Amino acid sequence: SSDLLVGNGIPVMHAKVIHNCIDIGTYLNAKRNEPVDRIKILFAGQLGEHKGPHTLIEAFSMLPRERWDKPLTLTLLGDGNQAYIERLQKLVSDAGISKLVEFAGKVPRERLIDFFLTHSVFVFPSIWNEPFSLTLIMALASGIPVVSTLTGGSREILHPGSNSLAFHAGDAADLAEKITQLLDNSNLINSLSEQGRVDSQKYDLSKMIEKIDNYLCSLHVKSN
């Protein structure tokens, strides 16, 4: 994000910002296919402490699972340092939730859509200052409700209460509260899903090309 550059002494405060983008047509046009027999929570990213999956596991273990008439499960996509993965597995084991948590490993980016469309909630618990997450853009475009921290560039993408819910980085209790709030309110789920798909269109590849073209044209006009 521009905040990171400014913080490192790079004078871009008034520079033109053109965000990373992707071709989101496939995500926007895809139909959600949530399971009817369970509530599936999803994490996708590097299994590293800076990404916060330990916070999600702790929060998941706090959820009042008897509150809903469907079982809750957690899918963790990604790989990472073996020692940290073993720490996560111990967290799961110690909490007695091994049967509810799946470590699904790393999948190609093009397969992420399959998980976004078949899960109920996407949690992005990053602790470090994310530069700018294309994974978040893909999640919004797919229509899966997002619960996330607002670290780094994520705050440029997410608008809590409109296209997502936000929680304090590293705060498992806050995350559990936000997931519970979401699962208790089908209207909120629908509104976040709809607005997420709308907002994601700002980051479509065609929009990026148009912005770059306009910017280059403006430089040409100024030079003349």
CSV table of C-alpha atoms in Angstrom, one decimal:
chain,number,residue,atom,x,y,z
A,1,SER,CA,0.0,0.0,0.0
A,2,SER,CA,1.0,3.6,-0.3
A,3,ASP,CA,1.3,3.8,3.5
A,4,LEU,CA,4.1,1.2,3.4
A,5,LEU,CA,6.0,3.2,0.8
A,6,VAL,CA,5.7,6.5,2.7
A,7,GLY,CA,6.7,4.8,6.0
A,8,ASN,CA,9.9,3.6,4.3
A,9,GLY,CA,10.8,7.1,3.1
A,10,ILE,CA,9.6,6.8,-0.5
A,11,PRO,CA,7.8,10.1,-1.3
A,12,VAL,CA,4.6,8.9,-2.9
A,13,MET,CA,2.0,10.6,-0.8
A,14,HIS,CA,0.5,12.5,-3.7
A,15,ALA,CA,1.4,9.9,-6.4
A,16,LYS,CA,-1.2,8.4,-8.7
A,17,VAL,CA,-2.2,5.0,-7.2
A,18,ILE,CA,-3.1,2.2,-9.7
A,19,HIS,CA,-3.9,-1.0,-7.8
A,20,ASN,CA,-3.0,-4.6,-8.7
A,21,CYS,CA,-5.8,-6.2,-10.6
A,22,ILE,CA,-7.0,-9.5,-11.9
A,23,ASP,CA,-9.4,-10.8,-14.5
A,24,ILE,CA,-12.4,-11.3,-12.2
A,25,GLY,CA,-15.0,-12.2,-14.8
A,26,THR,CA,-14.9,-15.9,-13.8
A,27,TYR,CA,-15.4,-15.1,-10.2
A,28,LEU,CA,-18.2,-12.6,-10.7
A,29,ASN,CA,-20.2,-15.0,-13.0
A,30,ALA,CA,-19.7,-18.1,-10.8
A,31,LYS,CA,-22.7,-19.4,-8.8
A,32,ARG,CA,-22.1,-20.1,-5.1
A,33,ASN,CA,-22.6,-23.7,-4.1
A,34,GLU,CA,-22.6,-23.7,-0.3
A,35,PRO,CA,-23.0,-27.1,1.5
A,36,VAL,CA,-26.4,-27.6,3.0
A,37,ASP,CA,-25.3,-29.9,5.8
A,38,ARG,CA,-22.6,-27.7,7.4
A,39,ILE,CA,-21.0,-24.3,7.8
A,40,LYS,CA,-17.6,-24.2,6.3
A,41,ILE,CA,-15.0,-21.5,7.2
A,42,LEU,CA,-12.0,-21.0,5.0
A,43,PHE,CA,-8.5,-19.7,5.3
A,44,ALA,CA,-6.3,-19.5,2.2
A,45,GLY,CA,-2.7,-18.3,2.3
A,46,GLN,CA,0.8,-19.0,3.6
A,47,LEU,CA,0.7,-21.0,6.8
A,48,GLY,CA,3.0,-18.5,8.6
A,49,GLU,CA,2.6,-16.6,11.8
A,50,HIS,CA,2.4,-13.2,10.0
A,51,LYS,CA,-0.7,-14.5,8.2
A,52,GLY,CA,-2.5,-15.2,11.5
A,53,PRO,CA,-4.0,-18.7,11.0
A,54,HIS,CA,-3.3,-19.5,14.6
A,55,THR,CA,-5.7,-16.6,15.5
A,56,LEU,CA,-8.3,-18.2,13.3
A,57,ILE,CA,-7.9,-21.7,14.9
A,58,GLU,CA,-8.1,-20.1,18.4
A,59,ALA,CA,-11.3,-18.2,17.4
A,60,PHE,CA,-12.8,-21.3,15.8
A,61,SER,CA,-12.3,-23.2,19.0
A,62,MET,CA,-14.3,-20.4,20.8
A,63,LEU,CA,-17.3,-20.5,18.6
A,64,PRO,CA,-20.5,-21.6,20.3
A,65,ARG,CA,-21.0,-24.5,17.9
A,66,GLU,CA,-24.3,-25.6,19.6
A,67,ARG,CA,-25.7,-22.3,18.6
A,68,TRP,CA,-26.4,-23.4,15.0
A,69,ASP,CA,-28.2,-26.4,13.6
A,70,LYS,CA,-25.3,-27.3,11.4
A,71,PRO,CA,-21.8,-28.4,12.3
A,72,LEU,CA,-19.0,-25.9,11.7
A,73,THR,CA,-15.8,-26.9,9.9
A,74,LEU,CA,-12.6,-25.1,9.1
A,75,THR,CA,-10.5,-25.6,6.0
A,76,LEU,CA,-6.9,-24.3,5.9
A,77,LEU,CA,-5.4,-23.9,2.5
A,78,GLY,CA,-1.6,-23.3,2.1
A,79,ASP,CA,1.7,-24.6,3.2
A,80,GLY,CA,4.6,-23.1,5.2
A,81,ASN,CA,7.3,-23.8,7.8
A,82,GLN,CA,6.9,-27.3,9.2
A,83,ALA,CA,7.5,-26.2,12.8
A,84,TYR,CA,4.7,-23.6,12.6
A,85,ILE,CA,2.4,-26.1,10.9
A,86,GLU,CA,3.0,-28.5,13.8
A,87,ARG,CA,2.2,-25.7,16.2
A,88,LEU,CA,-1.1,-25.2,14.4
A,89,GLN,CA,-1.8,-28.9,14.5
A,90,LYS,CA,-1.2,-28.9,18.2
A,91,LEU,CA,-3.6,-26.0,18.7
A,92,VAL,CA,-6.2,-28.0,16.9
A,93,SER,CA,-5.5,-31.2,18.9
A,94,ASP,CA,-5.4,-29.4,22.3
A,95,ALA,CA,-8.7,-27.8,21.5
A,96,GLY,CA,-10.3,-31.1,20.7
A,97,ILE,CA,-11.4,-30.0,17.2
A,98,SER,CA,-9.3,-32.3,15.0
A,99,LYS,CA,-12.3,-33.8,13.3
A,100,LEU,CA,-13.6,-30.4,12.4
A,101,VAL,CA,-10.4,-28.9,10.9
A,102,GLU,CA,-8.8,-29.9,7.6
A,103,PHE,CA,-5.3,-28.9,6.5
A,104,ALA,CA,-5.9,-29.1,2.8
A,105,GLY,CA,-2.4,-28.1,1.6
A,106,LYS,CA,-1.4,-25.7,-1.2
A,107,VAL,CA,-3.6,-25.4,-4.2
A,108,PRO,CA,-3.0,-23.6,-7.5
A,109,ARG,CA,-4.5,-20.1,-7.7
A,110,GLU,CA,-7.0,-21.1,-10.4
A,111,ARG,CA,-8.5,-23.7,-8.0
A,112,LEU,CA,-9.2,-21.1,-5.2
A,113,ILE,CA,-12.5,-20.3,-6.8
A,114,ASP,CA,-13.7,-23.8,-6.1
A,115,PHE,CA,-13.1,-23.2,-2.4
A,116,PHE,CA,-14.6,-19.7,-2.3
A,117,LEU,CA,-17.8,-21.0,-3.9
A,118,THR,CA,-18.2,-24.0,-1.6
A,119,HIS,CA,-17.4,-22.4,1.7
A,120,SER,CA,-19.6,-20.2,3.9
A,121,VAL,CA,-17.1,-17.6,5.3
A,122,PHE,CA,-13.6,-16.5,4.2
A,123,VAL,CA,-11.4,-15.3,7.1
A,124,PHE,CA,-8.3,-13.2,6.3
A,125,PRO,CA,-6.6,-12.9,9.7
A,126,SER,CA,-3.3,-11.3,8.6
A,127,ILE,CA,-1.2,-9.7,11.3
A,128,TRP,CA,1.5,-8.0,9.2
A,129,ASN,CA,1.0,-5.0,6.9
A,130,GLU,CA,-0.3,-6.7,3.8
A,131,PRO,CA,0.9,-4.9,0.6
A,132,PHE,CA,-2.2,-5.6,-1.4
A,133,SER,CA,-4.0,-8.9,-1.4
A,134,LEU,CA,-5.3,-10.3,-4.7
A,135,THR,CA,-6.7,-13.2,-2.7
A,136,LEU,CA,-9.1,-10.7,-1.0
A,137,ILE,CA,-10.2,-9.4,-4.4
A,138,MET,CA,-10.9,-12.9,-5.6
A,139,ALA,CA,-12.9,-13.7,-2.4
A,140,LEU,CA,-15.0,-10.5,-2.8
A,141,ALA,CA,-15.7,-11.2,-6.4
A,142,SER,CA,-16.8,-14.8,-5.7
A,143,GLY,CA,-19.4,-13.5,-3.3
A,144,ILE,CA,-18.2,-15.3,-0.1
A,145,PRO,CA,-18.7,-13.2,3.0
A,146,VAL,CA,-15.3,-11.9,4.3
A,147,VAL,CA,-14.1,-11.4,7.9
A,148,SER,CA,-10.7,-9.7,7.9
A,149,THR,CA,-8.1,-7.6,9.7
A,150,LEU,CA,-7.4,-4.2,8.2
A,151,THR,CA,-3.6,-4.4,8.1
A,152,GLY,CA,-1.7,-2.7,5.3
A,153,GLY,CA,-3.3,-2.6,1.9
A,154,SER,CA,-6.4,-4.5,3.1
A,155,ARG,CA,-7.9,-1.3,4.4
A,156,GLU,CA,-7.9,0.1,0.9
A,157,ILE,CA,-10.0,-2.9,-0.3
A,158,LEU,CA,-12.3,-3.5,2.6
A,159,HIS,CA,-15.1,-1.4,4.1
A,160,PRO,CA,-16.3,-2.9,7.3
A,161,GLY,CA,-20.1,-3.2,7.5
A,162,SER,CA,-20.4,-2.8,3.8
A,163,ASN,CA,-18.4,-5.4,2.0
A,164,SER,CA,-16.9,-7.2,5.0
A,165,LEU,CA,-16.6,-7.4,8.8
A,166,ALA,CA,-13.3,-6.4,10.5
A,167,PHE,CA,-11.6,-7.6,13.6
A,168,HIS,CA,-8.4,-6.5,15.5
A,169,ALA,CA,-5.3,-8.4,14.3
A,170,GLY,CA,-4.3,-11.2,16.7
A,171,ASP,CA,-7.6,-10.9,18.7
A,172,ALA,CA,-9.2,-14.4,18.6
A,173,ALA,CA,-12.1,-13.4,20.8
A,174,ASP,CA,-12.9,-10.4,18.5
A,175,LEU,CA,-12.7,-12.7,15.5
A,176,ALA,CA,-15.0,-15.3,17.1
A,177,GLU,CA,-17.5,-12.5,17.9
A,178,LYS,CA,-17.5,-11.3,14.3
A,179,ILE,CA,-18.0,-14.8,12.9
A,180,THR,CA,-20.8,-15.4,15.3
A,181,GLN,CA,-22.4,-12.0,14.3
A,182,LEU,CA,-22.2,-13.0,10.7
A,183,LEU,CA,-23.6,-16.5,11.0
A,184,ASP,CA,-26.5,-15.2,13.1
A,185,ASN,CA,-27.6,-12.8,10.4
A,186,SER,CA,-28.6,-14.1,6.9
A,187,ASN,CA,-29.4,-10.6,5.8
A,188,LEU,CA,-25.9,-9.4,6.7
A,189,ILE,CA,-24.4,-12.4,4.9
A,190,ASN,CA,-26.3,-11.5,1.7
A,191,SER,CA,-25.5,-7.8,1.8
A,192,LEU,CA,-21.8,-8.4,2.3
A,193,SER,CA,-21.8,-10.9,-0.5
A,194,GLU,CA,-23.6,-8.6,-2.9
A,195,GLN,CA,-21.5,-5.5,-2.0
A,196,GLY,CA,-18.3,-7.5,-2.2
A,197,ARG,CA,-19.0,-8.5,-5.8
A,198,VAL,CA,-19.8,-4.9,-6.7
A,199,ASP,CA,-16.7,-3.4,-5.0
A,200,SER,CA,-14.4,-6.1,-6.5
A,201,GLN,CA,-15.1,-4.8,-10.0
A,202,LYS,CA,-12.9,-1.7,-9.3
A,203,TYR,CA,-10.0,-4.1,-9.5
A,204,ASP,CA,-10.8,-5.8,-12.8
A,205,LEU,CA,-8.0,-6.1,-15.3
A,206,SER,CA,-9.8,-4.0,-17.9
A,207,LYS,CA,-10.1,-1.2,-15.3
A,208,MET,CA,-6.4,-1.3,-14.6
A,209,ILE,CA,-5.5,-1.1,-18.3
A,210,GLU,CA,-7.9,1.9,-18.7
A,211,LYS,CA,-6.3,3.7,-15.7
A,212,ILE,CA,-2.8,3.1,-17.0
A,213,ASP,CA,-3.8,4.3,-20.4
A,214,ASN,CA,-5.4,7.5,-19.0
A,215,TYR,CA,-2.4,8.2,-16.8
A,216,LEU,CA,0.0,7.8,-19.7
A,217,CYS,CA,-2.1,10.1,-21.8
A,218,SER,CA,-2.1,12.7,-19.1
A,219,LEU,CA,1.7,12.6,-18.9
A,220,HIS,CA,1.8,13.1,-22.7
A,221,VAL,CA,-0.5,16.1,-22.5
A,222,LYS,CA,1.6,17.7,-19.6
A,223,SER,CA,4.9,17.1,-21.5
A,224,ASN,CA,3.4,19.1,-24.4
